[in-house]
Amino acid sequence: MTQNPIGSTGPGSTDVPVVTLDDVRDAARRLAGVAHRTPVLRSRTLDALVGAEVHLKCETFQRGGAFKFRGAYNALSRLTPQELARGVVAHSSGNHAQALALAARELGSHAVIVMPEDSPKSKKDATAGYGAEIIYYDRYTEDRTALSRRLAEERGLALIPPFDHPHVIAGQGTTALELIEETGPLDALLVPVGGGGLMAGAATAATALVPGIRMIGVEPEAGDDTRRSLAAGHRVTVPVPRTIADGQAVETPGELTFAVNRRLLDSVVLVSDDEIRAAMKLAFERLKIVTEPSGASALAALLAGRIDPLPPRVGVIISGGNVGVERFLELLG
Amino acid sequence: MTQNPIGSTGPGSTDVPVVTLDDVRDAARRLAGVAHRTPVLRSRTLDALVGAEVHLKCETFQRGGAFKFRGAYNALSRLTPQELARGVVAHSSGNHAQALALAARELGSHAVIVMPEDSPKSKKDATAGYGAEIIYYDRYTEDRTALSRRLAEERGLALIPPFDHPHVIAGQGTTALELIEETGPLDALLVPVGGGGLMAGAATAATALVPGIRMIGVEPEAGDDTRRSLAAGHRVTVPVPRTIADGQAVETPGELTFAVNRRLLDSVVLVSDDEIRAAMKLAFERLKIVTEPSGASALAALLAGRIDPLPPRVGVIISGGNVGVERFLELLG
């Protein structure tokens, strides 16, 4: 199931986990003092509204504005000095790009980012601001994977994928590790699913720390590739998702992430763009935090009553807040 | 200087402090488990931008969306069971109204809020949502102070002013106590000044914990009553301030708050409405937090270079985030 295994995955095995709790703990040690230990927010208004005790792990406050820095930095921290000197490359619609740029700068490396032309301006600006070199492509006609592979070969760059990599997955898992260290056992954890890296990491940590915890993935209606793949029992591809949740506009689950998620997920629920907008508005007006659409999708599922039955103690990962004022007005104005 | 002294102020004395560090510590004990211990956020982007290590105490995440809950709850927690049973009254169209409503509900009391008929619906709804009884008055023909005094007398309600009260001041001081407990000594602390209650409480705590700390108040240009009063050596009244910072649109400093602030403040600096807008935008896009105009004014002073020389380690109180999406768009759209 997992080809080209790295880290703790044994070649040819279908049962050896891609990532273990120990890998997540190791990532946490590497991230200590580099990544922010993000706050876990509570709101009695929210609790009363949904009828549960809700703990919000706010990766909006992570460096680079999203959880992605955790995985990117963990992966880069394992490169050799020679590899770091040559530089790194990734294709990303946004947050992974910023994260990689930041991690590369932090470790004295150079990041090349392959990014869709139609990415939000705030994400382009921030990525350039962190010192990365940006190469644009048209996401409806060009193959970003081939483009970044060619760059990696031609320039000797290390290819750091946005989700399908054990060190990236382990890094993202530190979100759930920190959350549960702070809250103690939770009954369920709601996690936005794009390529599935955050979910795979969080599920690895959370199910090891809290046996029986319900891991619930949340996808936008138009980008339900992981839900369909779980139903089919193998990875399926959906049409290019058209959704405001650009960070979750993924057509196919990752190979490694799906191997983890099919084993550890309880279910995947879907939210509409309007439900995401309502969650962004509630996050703004009641929680006072800025969320980008993908960042608010797990909260949207909770607010829309998608978790049924809803257990007493629920964790929600607010995965990112990279949205400019203009784009926010466009979405909610 | 301080008439009608309550708490630690001795009658007839001009030198005995209105509030002491012990009063603030006592308030902290009363607030433990009731008020949120709000997060202190850091941003390397912000640090690089201003050239200092900045610690942001985010009262946006306080219950009721602003620091006001601290003072209101501390004051109410000292009423007798009989007084609580009769209820409390305040005139306010803003954050103090919501804070008092919330504190009253928490302590099994009943809050009566005197509010202008033409207050924004969102504020009426929020205050009513916390269970308060709202009494409307016509701001063009009626005197709200006389009305709330009459209500207090007729119904035996305890009148809880928004800032000019030792228990309110002591409660607000817990912001600085928590901040410095978390950060250790700071060189300066920037605090928005409206009626001066937050500043008086924060200055009481901070100067006792960190002798030599520079306490810098921040007022909107149009509402510089405290700056003018400090210069004059006595309380002066300015014309009704026209500013987007509605929480700081105060004409005259409080009697007790000014007695504290004239003793403990290093200086007061001013910010324009446009500088406040720029700070709100930066808070949104880089810090991912929602700030109302008054809440962002201390950050605005920092960003606008008003603190000169700027010492290495600076605390900033972000005092509140009660602004709806529509109003936010109006201000920044």
JSON list of N, CA and C in Angstrom, two decimals, chain A residues 76-141:
[
{"chain": "A", "resi": 76, "resn": "LEU", "atom": "N", "xyz": [12.34, 19.39, 6.75]},
{"chain": "A", "resi": 76, "resn": "LEU", "atom": "CA", "xyz": [13.60, 20.05, 6.42]},
{"chain": "A", "resi": 76, "resn": "LEU", "atom": "C", "xyz": [14.68, 19.82, 7.47]},
{"chain": "A", "resi": 77, "resn": "SER", "atom": "N", "xyz": [14.25, 19.68, 8.72]},
{"chain": "A", "resi": 77, "resn": "SER", "atom": "CA", "xyz": [15.24, 19.51, 9.81]},
{"chain": "A", "resi": 77, "resn": "SER", "atom": "C", "xyz": [15.98, 18.19, 9.68]},
{"chain": "A", "resi": 78, "resn": "ARG", "atom": "N", "xyz": [15.47, 17.28, 8.82]},
{"chain": "A", "resi": 78, "resn": "ARG", "atom": "CA", "xyz": [16.13, 15.99, 8.65]},
{"chain": "A", "resi": 78, "resn": "ARG", "atom": "C", "xyz": [17.01, 15.92, 7.41]},
{"chain": "A", "resi": 79, "resn": "LEU", "atom": "N", "xyz": [17.07, 17.01, 6.65]},
{"chain": "A", "resi": 79, "resn": "LEU", "atom": "CA", "xyz": [17.95, 17.03, 5.47]},
{"chain": "A", "resi": 79, "resn": "LEU", "atom": "C", "xyz": [19.40, 17.22, 5.92]},
{"chain": "A", "resi": 80, "resn": "THR", "atom": "N", "xyz": [20.32, 16.77, 5.07]},
{"chain": "A", "resi": 80, "resn": "THR", "atom": "CA", "xyz": [21.74, 16.97, 5.36]},
{"chain": "A", "resi": 80, "resn": "THR", "atom": "C", "xyz": [22.11, 18.42, 5.07]},
{"chain": "A", "resi": 81, "resn": "PRO", "atom": "N", "xyz": [23.23, 18.89, 5.62]},
{"chain": "A", "resi": 81, "resn": "PRO", "atom": "CA", "xyz": [23.68, 20.25, 5.31]},
{"chain": "A", "resi": 81, "resn": "PRO", "atom": "C", "xyz": [23.86, 20.46, 3.80]},
{"chain": "A", "resi": 82, "resn": "GLN", "atom": "N", "xyz": [24.30, 19.41, 3.09]},
{"chain": "A", "resi": 82, "resn": "GLN", "atom": "CA", "xyz": [24.48, 19.52, 1.64]},
{"chain": "A", "resi": 82, "resn": "GLN", "atom": "C", "xyz": [23.13, 19.70, 0.95]},
{"chain": "A", "resi": 83, "resn": "GLU", "atom": "N", "xyz": [22.14, 18.93, 1.38]},
{"chain": "A", "resi": 83, "resn": "GLU", "atom": "CA", "xyz": [20.80, 19.05, 0.79]},
{"chain": "A", "resi": 83, "resn": "GLU", "atom": "C", "xyz": [20.21, 20.43, 1.06]},
{"chain": "A", "resi": 84, "resn": "LEU", "atom": "N", "xyz": [20.38, 20.89, 2.30]},
{"chain": "A", "resi": 84, "resn": "LEU", "atom": "CA", "xyz": [19.86, 22.23, 2.64]},
{"chain": "A", "resi": 84, "resn": "LEU", "atom": "C", "xyz": [20.54, 23.30, 1.80]},
{"chain": "A", "resi": 85, "resn": "ALA", "atom": "N", "xyz": [21.83, 23.12, 1.53]},
{"chain": "A", "resi": 85, "resn": "ALA", "atom": "CA", "xyz": [22.58, 24.11, 0.76]},
{"chain": "A", "resi": 85, "resn": "ALA", "atom": "C", "xyz": [22.07, 24.17, -0.68]},
{"chain": "A", "resi": 86, "resn": "ARG", "atom": "N", "xyz": [21.66, 23.00, -1.25]},
{"chain": "A", "resi": 86, "resn": "ARG", "atom": "CA", "xyz": [21.15, 22.99, -2.63]},
{"chain": "A", "resi": 86, "resn": "ARG", "atom": "C", "xyz": [19.76, 23.62, -2.70]},
{"chain": "A", "resi": 87, "resn": "GLY", "atom": "N", "xyz": [18.97, 23.44, -1.66]},
{"chain": "A", "resi": 87, "resn": "GLY", "atom": "CA", "xyz": [17.63, 24.05, -1.63]},
{"chain": "A", "resi": 87, "resn": "GLY", "atom": "C", "xyz": [16.51, 23.03, -1.71]},
{"chain": "A", "resi": 88, "resn": "VAL", "atom": "N", "xyz": [15.28, 23.52, -1.56]},
{"chain": "A", "resi": 88, "resn": "VAL", "atom": "CA", "xyz": [14.10, 22.66, -1.54]},
{"chain": "A", "resi": 88, "resn": "VAL", "atom": "C", "xyz": [13.05, 23.20, -2.51]},
{"chain": "A", "resi": 89, "resn": "VAL", "atom": "N", "xyz": [12.15, 22.31, -2.95]},
{"chain": "A", "resi": 89, "resn": "VAL", "atom": "CA", "xyz": [11.09, 22.72, -3.87]},
{"chain": "A", "resi": 89, "resn": "VAL", "atom": "C", "xyz": [9.77, 22.07, -3.45]},
{"chain": "A", "resi": 90, "resn": "ALA", "atom": "N", "xyz": [8.67, 22.79, -3.69]},
{"chain": "A", "resi": 90, "resn": "ALA", "atom": "CA", "xyz": [7.35, 22.22, -3.41]},
{"chain": "A", "resi": 90, "resn": "ALA", "atom": "C", "xyz": [6.34, 22.85, -4.33]},
{"chain": "A", "resi": 91, "resn": "HIS", "atom": "N", "xyz": [5.25, 22.11, -4.59]},
{"chain": "A", "resi": 91, "resn": "HIS", "atom": "CA", "xyz": [4.11, 22.73, -5.26]},
{"chain": "A", "resi": 91, "resn": "HIS", "atom": "C", "xyz": [3.01, 22.86, -4.23]},
{"chain": "A", "resi": 92, "resn": "SER", "atom": "N", "xyz": [2.38, 24.04, -4.19]},
{"chain": "A", "resi": 92, "resn": "SER", "atom": "CA", "xyz": [1.42, 24.32, -3.14]},
{"chain": "A", "resi": 92, "resn": "SER", "atom": "C", "xyz": [0.49, 25.43, -3.57]},
{"chain": "A", "resi": 93, "resn": "SER", "atom": "N", "xyz": [-0.77, 25.33, -3.14]},
{"chain": "A", "resi": 93, "resn": "SER", "atom": "CA", "xyz": [-1.74, 26.39, -3.41]},
{"chain": "A", "resi": 93, "resn": "SER", "atom": "C", "xyz": [-1.61, 27.50, -2.39]},
{"chain": "A", "resi": 94, "resn": "GLY", "atom": "N", "xyz": [-0.68, 27.37, -1.45]},
{"chain": "A", "resi": 94, "resn": "GLY", "atom": "CA", "xyz": [-0.57, 28.50, -0.54]},
{"chain": "A", "resi": 94, "resn": "GLY", "atom": "C", "xyz": [0.15, 28.23, 0.76]},
{"chain": "A", "resi": 95, "resn": "ASN", "atom": "N", "xyz": [-0.53, 27.62, 1.73]},
{"chain": "A", "resi": 95, "resn": "ASN", "atom": "CA", "xyz": [0.01, 27.58, 3.08]},
{"chain": "A", "resi": 95, "resn": "ASN", "atom": "C", "xyz": [1.27, 26.73, 3.20]},
{"chain": "A", "resi": 96, "resn": "HIS", "atom": "N", "xyz": [1.35, 25.64, 2.45]},
{"chain": "A", "resi": 96, "resn": "HIS", "atom": "CA", "xyz": [2.57, 24.84, 2.48]},
{"chain": "A", "resi": 96, "resn": "HIS", "atom": "C", "xyz": [3.73, 25.65, 1.91]},
{"chain": "A", "resi": 97, "resn": "ALA", "atom": "N", "xyz": [3.42, 26.47, 0.92]},
{"chain": "A", "resi": 97, "resn": "ALA", "atom": "CA", "xyz": [4.44, 27.33, 0.30]},
{"chain": "A", "resi": 97, "resn": "ALA", "atom": "C", "xyz": [5.04, 28.27, 1.34]},
{"chain": "A", "resi": 98, "resn": "GLN", "atom": "N", "xyz": [4.16, 28.96, 2.07]},
{"chain": "A", "resi": 98, "resn": "GLN", "atom": "CA", "xyz": [4.65, 29.89, 3.09]},
{"chain": "A", "resi": 98, "resn": "GLN", "atom": "C", "xyz": [5.43, 29.16, 4.16]},
{"chain": "A", "resi": 99, "resn": "ALA", "atom": "N", "xyz": [4.93, 28.00, 4.53]},
{"chain": "A", "resi": 99, "resn": "ALA", "atom": "CA", "xyz": [5.57, 27.22, 5.59]},
{"chain": "A", "resi": 99, "resn": "ALA", "atom": "C", "xyz": [6.96, 26.77, 5.16]},
{"chain": "A", "resi": 100, "resn": "LEU", "atom": "N", "xyz": [7.05, 26.31, 3.92]},
{"chain": "A", "resi": 100, "resn": "LEU", "atom": "CA", "xyz": [8.33, 25.81, 3.44]},
{"chain": "A", "resi": 100, "resn": "LEU", "atom": "C", "xyz": [9.32, 26.98, 3.31]},
{"chain": "A", "resi": 101, "resn": "ALA", "atom": "N", "xyz": [8.82, 28.09, 2.81]},
{"chain": "A", "resi": 101, "resn": "ALA", "atom": "CA", "xyz": [9.68, 29.28, 2.68]},
{"chain": "A", "resi": 101, "resn": "ALA", "atom": "C", "xyz": [10.24, 29.68, 4.04]},
{"chain": "A", "resi": 102, "resn": "LEU", "atom": "N", "xyz": [9.38, 29.67, 5.02]},
{"chain": "A", "resi": 102, "resn": "LEU", "atom": "CA", "xyz": [9.76, 30.05, 6.38]},
{"chain": "A", "resi": 102, "resn": "LEU", "atom": "C", "xyz": [10.73, 29.04, 6.98]},
{"chain": "A", "resi": 103, "resn": "ALA", "atom": "N", "xyz": [10.44, 27.76, 6.80]},
{"chain": "A", "resi": 103, "resn": "ALA", "atom": "CA", "xyz": [11.31, 26.71, 7.35]},
{"chain": "A", "resi": 103, "resn": "ALA", "atom": "C", "xyz": [12.68, 26.75, 6.67]},
{"chain": "A", "resi": 104, "resn": "ALA", "atom": "N", "xyz": [12.67, 27.00, 5.36]},
{"chain": "A", "resi": 104, "resn": "ALA", "atom": "CA", "xyz": [13.94, 27.07, 4.63]},
{"chain": "A", "resi": 104, "resn": "ALA", "atom": "C", "xyz": [14.77, 28.24, 5.14]},
{"chain": "A", "resi": 105, "resn": "ARG", "atom": "N", "xyz": [14.13, 29.38, 5.33]},
{"chain": "A", "resi": 105, "resn": "ARG", "atom": "CA", "xyz": [14.85, 30.54, 5.85]},
{"chain": "A", "resi": 105, "resn": "ARG", "atom": "C", "xyz": [15.41, 30.25, 7.23]},
{"chain": "A", "resi": 106, "resn": "GLU", "atom": "N", "xyz": [14.58, 29.60, 8.05]},
{"chain": "A", "resi": 106, "resn": "GLU", "atom": "CA", "xyz": [14.97, 29.28, 9.42]},
{"chain": "A", "resi": 106, "resn": "GLU", "atom": "C", "xyz": [16.20, 28.37, 9.46]},
{"chain": "A", "resi": 107, "resn": "LEU", "atom": "N", "xyz": [16.31, 27.49, 8.46]},
{"chain": "A", "resi": 107, "resn": "LEU", "atom": "CA", "xyz": [17.39, 26.50, 8.44]},
{"chain": "A", "resi": 107, "resn": "LEU", "atom": "C", "xyz": [18.50, 26.88, 7.46]},
{"chain": "A", "resi": 108, "resn": "GLY", "atom": "N", "xyz": [18.48, 28.11, 6.97]},
{"chain": "A", "resi": 108, "resn": "GLY", "atom": "CA", "xyz": [19.53, 28.57, 6.07]},
{"chain": "A", "resi": 108, "resn": "GLY", "atom": "C", "xyz": [19.50, 27.93, 4.70]},
{"chain": "A", "resi": 109, "resn": "SER", "atom": "N", "xyz": [18.31, 27.48, 4.25]},
{"chain": "A", "resi": 109, "resn": "SER", "atom": "CA", "xyz": [18.18, 26.88, 2.93]},
{"chain": "A", "resi": 109, "resn": "SER", "atom": "C", "xyz": [17.48, 27.85, 1.98]},
{"chain": "A", "resi": 110, "resn": "HIS", "atom": "N", "xyz": [17.15, 27.39, 0.77]},
{"chain": "A", "resi": 110, "resn": "HIS", "atom": "CA", "xyz": [16.48, 28.23, -0.23]},
{"chain": "A", "resi": 110, "resn": "HIS", "atom": "C", "xyz": [15.26, 27.47, -0.75]},
{"chain": "A", "resi": 111, "resn": "ALA", "atom": "N", "xyz": [14.09, 28.11, -0.76]},
{"chain": "A", "resi": 111, "resn": "ALA", "atom": "CA", "xyz": [12.88, 27.42, -1.19]},
{"chain": "A", "resi": 111, "resn": "ALA", "atom": "C", "xyz": [12.42, 27.91, -2.56]},
{"chain": "A", "resi": 112, "resn": "VAL", "atom": "N", "xyz": [12.07, 26.94, -3.42]},
{"chain": "A", "resi": 112, "resn": "VAL", "atom": "CA", "xyz": [11.45, 27.24, -4.72]},
{"chain": "A", "resi": 112, "resn": "VAL", "atom": "C", "xyz": [10.01, 26.73, -4.64]},
{"chain": "A", "resi": 113, "resn": "ILE", "atom": "N", "xyz": [9.05, 27.61, -4.93]},
{"chain": "A", "resi": 113, "resn": "ILE", "atom": "CA", "xyz": [7.64, 27.24, -4.78]},
{"chain": "A", "resi": 113, "resn": "ILE", "atom": "C", "xyz": [6.93, 27.27, -6.12]},
{"chain": "A", "resi": 114, "resn": "VAL", "atom": "N", "xyz": [6.31, 26.15, -6.49]},
{"chain": "A", "resi": 114, "resn": "VAL", "atom": "CA", "xyz": [5.49, 26.07, -7.70]},
{"chain": "A", "resi": 114, "resn": "VAL", "atom": "C", "xyz": [4.04, 26.31, -7.26]},
{"chain": "A", "resi": 115, "resn": "MET", "atom": "N", "xyz": [3.45, 27.41, -7.74]},
{"chain": "A", "resi": 115, "resn": "MET", "atom": "CA", "xyz": [2.19, 27.88, -7.19]},
{"chain": "A", "resi": 115, "resn": "MET", "atom": "C", "xyz": [1.19, 28.21, -8.31]},
{"chain": "A", "resi": 116, "resn": "PRO", "atom": "N", "xyz": [-0.10, 27.89, -8.14]},
{"chain": "A", "resi": 116, "resn": "PRO", "atom": "CA", "xyz": [-1.07, 28.25, -9.18]},
{"chain": "A", "resi": 116, "resn": "PRO", "atom": "C", "xyz": [-1.12, 29.77, -9.35]},
{"chain": "A", "resi": 117, "resn": "GLU", "atom": "N", "xyz": [-1.28, 30.19, -10.61]},
{"chain": "A", "resi": 117, "resn": "GLU", "atom": "CA", "xyz": [-1.40, 31.62, -10.92]},
{"chain": "A", "resi": 117, "resn": "GLU", "atom": "C", "xyz": [-2.52, 32.29, -10.15]},
{"chain": "A", "resi": 118, "resn": "ASP", "atom": "N", "xyz": [-3.63, 31.53, -9.91]},
{"chain": "A", "resi": 118, "resn": "ASP", "atom": "CA", "xyz": [-4.82, 32.13, -9.29]},
{"chain": "A", "resi": 118, "resn": "ASP", "atom": "C", "xyz": [-4.84, 31.97, -7.76]},
{"chain": "A", "resi": 119, "resn": "SER", "atom": "N", "xyz": [-3.69, 31.77, -7.14]},
{"chain": "A", "resi": 119, "resn": "SER", "atom": "CA", "xyz": [-3.64, 31.71, -5.67]},
{"chain": "A", "resi": 119, "resn": "SER", "atom": "C", "xyz": [-4.01, 33.08, -5.11]},
{"chain": "A", "resi": 120, "resn": "PRO", "atom": "N", "xyz": [-4.59, 33.10, -3.90]},
{"chain": "A", "resi": 120, "resn": "PRO", "atom": "CA", "xyz": [-4.90, 34.39, -3.27]},
{"chain": "A", "resi": 120, "resn": "PRO", "atom": "C", "xyz": [-3.65, 35.27, -3.17]},
{"chain": "A", "resi": 121, "resn": "LYS", "atom": "N", "xyz": [-3.84, 36.55, -3.45]},
{"chain": "A", "resi": 121, "resn": "LYS", "atom": "CA", "xyz": [-2.72, 37.49, -3.46]},
{"chain": "A", "resi": 121, "resn": "LYS", "atom": "C", "xyz": [-1.98, 37.51, -2.12]},
{"chain": "A", "resi": 122, "resn": "SER", "atom": "N", "xyz": [-2.73, 37.42, -1.03]},
{"chain": "A", "resi": 122, "resn": "SER", "atom": "CA", "xyz": [-2.08, 37.48, 0.29]},
{"chain": "A", "resi": 122, "resn": "SER", "atom": "C", "xyz": [-1.09, 36.32, 0.45]},
{"chain": "A", "resi": 123, "resn": "LYS", "atom": "N", "xyz": [-1.45, 35.16, -0.14]},
{"chain": "A", "resi": 123, "resn": "LYS", "atom": "CA", "xyz": [-0.55, 34.01, -0.01]},
{"chain": "A", "resi": 123, "resn": "LYS", "atom": "C", "xyz": [0.69, 34.18, -0.88]},
{"chain": "A", "resi": 124, "resn": "LYS", "atom": "N", "xyz": [0.50, 34.73, -2.09]},
{"chain": "A", "resi": 124, "resn": "LYS", "atom": "CA", "xyz": [1.66, 35.00, -2.95]},
{"chain": "A", "resi": 124, "resn": "LYS", "atom": "C", "xyz": [2.61, 35.98, -2.25]},
{"chain": "A", "resi": 125, "resn": "ASP", "atom": "N", "xyz": [2.04, 37.07, -1.74]},
{"chain": "A", "resi": 125, "resn": "ASP", "atom": "CA", "xyz": [2.86, 38.10, -1.10]},
{"chain": "A", "resi": 125, "resn": "ASP", "atom": "C", "xyz": [3.61, 37.55, 0.10]},
{"chain": "A", "resi": 126, "resn": "ALA", "atom": "N", "xyz": [2.90, 36.78, 0.92]},
{"chain": "A", "resi": 126, "resn": "ALA", "atom": "CA", "xyz": [3.53, 36.27, 2.13]},
{"chain": "A", "resi": 126, "resn": "ALA", "atom": "C", "xyz": [4.67, 35.31, 1.78]},
{"chain": "A", "resi": 127, "resn": "THR", "atom": "N", "xyz": [4.45, 34.47, 0.75]},
{"chain": "A", "resi": 127, "resn": "THR", "atom": "CA", "xyz": [5.48, 33.50, 0.36]},
{"chain": "A", "resi": 127, "resn": "THR", "atom": "C", "xyz": [6.73, 34.23, -0.13]},
{"chain": "A", "resi": 128, "resn": "ALA", "atom": "N", "xyz": [6.51, 35.23, -0.98]},
{"chain": "A", "resi": 128, "resn": "ALA", "atom": "CA", "xyz": [7.63, 36.03, -1.45]},
{"chain": "A", "resi": 128, "resn": "ALA", "atom": "C", "xyz": [8.29, 36.76, -0.28]},
{"chain": "A", "resi": 129, "resn": "GLY", "atom": "N", "xyz": [7.46, 37.22, 0.65]},
{"chain": "A", "resi": 129, "resn": "GLY", "atom": "CA", "xyz": [7.96, 37.95, 1.82]},
{"chain": "A", "resi": 129, "resn": "GLY", "atom": "C", "xyz": [8.88, 37.10, 2.69]},
{"chain": "A", "resi": 130, "resn": "TYR", "atom": "N", "xyz": [8.64, 35.79, 2.69]},
{"chain": "A", "resi": 130, "resn": "TYR", "atom": "CA", "xyz": [9.51, 34.90, 3.47]},
{"chain": "A", "resi": 130, "resn": "TYR", "atom": "C", "xyz": [10.76, 34.52, 2.69]},
{"chain": "A", "resi": 131, "resn": "GLY", "atom": "N", "xyz": [10.93, 35.10, 1.52]},
{"chain": "A", "resi": 131, "resn": "GLY", "atom": "CA", "xyz": [12.18, 34.92, 0.79]},
{"chain": "A", "resi": 131, "resn": "GLY", "atom": "C", "xyz": [12.21, 33.78, -0.20]},
{"chain": "A", "resi": 132, "resn": "ALA", "atom": "N", "xyz": [11.04, 33.21, -0.55]},
{"chain": "A", "resi": 132, "resn": "ALA", "atom": "CA", "xyz": [11.04, 32.10, -1.50]},
{"chain": "A", "resi": 132, "resn": "ALA", "atom": "C", "xyz": [11.07, 32.60, -2.94]},
{"chain": "A", "resi": 133, "resn": "GLU", "atom": "N", "xyz": [11.54, 31.72, -3.84]},
{"chain": "A", "resi": 133, "resn": "GLU", "atom": "CA", "xyz": [11.46, 31.96, -5.28]},
{"chain": "A", "resi": 133, "resn": "GLU", "atom": "C", "xyz": [10.17, 31.30, -5.77]},
{"chain": "A", "resi": 134, "resn": "ILE", "atom": "N", "xyz": [9.30, 32.06, -6.47]},
{"chain": "A", "resi": 134, "resn": "ILE", "atom": "CA", "xyz": [8.00, 31.52, -6.88]},
{"chain": "A", "resi": 134, "resn": "ILE", "atom": "C", "xyz": [7.97, 31.25, -8.38]},
{"chain": "A", "resi": 135, "resn": "ILE", "atom": "N", "xyz": [7.50, 30.06, -8.77]},
{"chain": "A", "resi": 135, "resn": "ILE", "atom": "CA", "xyz": [7.29, 29.73, -10.18]},
{"chain": "A", "resi": 135, "resn": "ILE", "atom": "C", "xyz": [5.80, 29.41, -10.37]},
{"chain": "A", "resi": 136, "resn": "TYR", "atom": "N", "xyz": [5.12, 30.19, -11.22]},
{"chain": "A", "resi": 136, "resn": "TYR", "atom": "CA", "xyz": [3.66, 30.04, -11.38]},
{"chain": "A", "resi": 136, "resn": "TYR", "atom": "C", "xyz": [3.30, 29.01, -12.45]},
{"chain": "A", "resi": 137, "resn": "TYR", "atom": "N", "xyz": [2.12, 28.37, -12.29]},
{"chain": "A", "resi": 137, "resn": "TYR", "atom": "CA", "xyz": [1.58, 27.49, -13.34]},
{"chain": "A", "resi": 137, "resn": "TYR", "atom": "C", "xyz": [0.06, 27.65, -13.37]},
{"chain": "A", "resi": 138, "resn": "ASP", "atom": "N", "xyz": [-0.56, 27.18, -14.45]},
{"chain": "A", "resi": 138, "resn": "ASP", "atom": "CA", "xyz": [-2.01, 27.23, -14.60]},
{"chain": "A", "resi": 138, "resn": "ASP", "atom": "C", "xyz": [-2.59, 25.91, -14.10]},
{"chain": "A", "resi": 139, "resn": "ARG", "atom": "N", "xyz": [-3.38, 25.96, -13.01]},
{"chain": "A", "resi": 139, "resn": "ARG", "atom": "CA", "xyz": [-3.78, 24.70, -12.39]},
{"chain": "A", "resi": 139, "resn": "ARG", "atom": "C", "xyz": [-4.85, 23.94, -13.18]},
{"chain": "A", "resi": 140, "resn": "TYR", "atom": "N", "xyz": [-5.42, 24.58, -14.19]},
{"chain": "A", "resi": 140, "resn": "TYR", "atom": "CA", "xyz": [-6.40, 23.87, -15.02]},
{"chain": "A", "resi": 140, "resn": "TYR", "atom": "C", "xyz": [-5.76, 23.19, -16.23]},
{"chain": "A", "resi": 141, "resn": "THR", "atom": "N", "xyz": [-4.54, 23.60, -16.60]},
{"chain": "A", "resi": 141, "resn": "THR", "atom": "CA", "xyz": [-3.93, 23.01, -17.81]},
{"chain": "A", "resi": 141, "resn": "THR", "atom": "C", "xyz": [-2.55, 22.38, -17.57]}
]
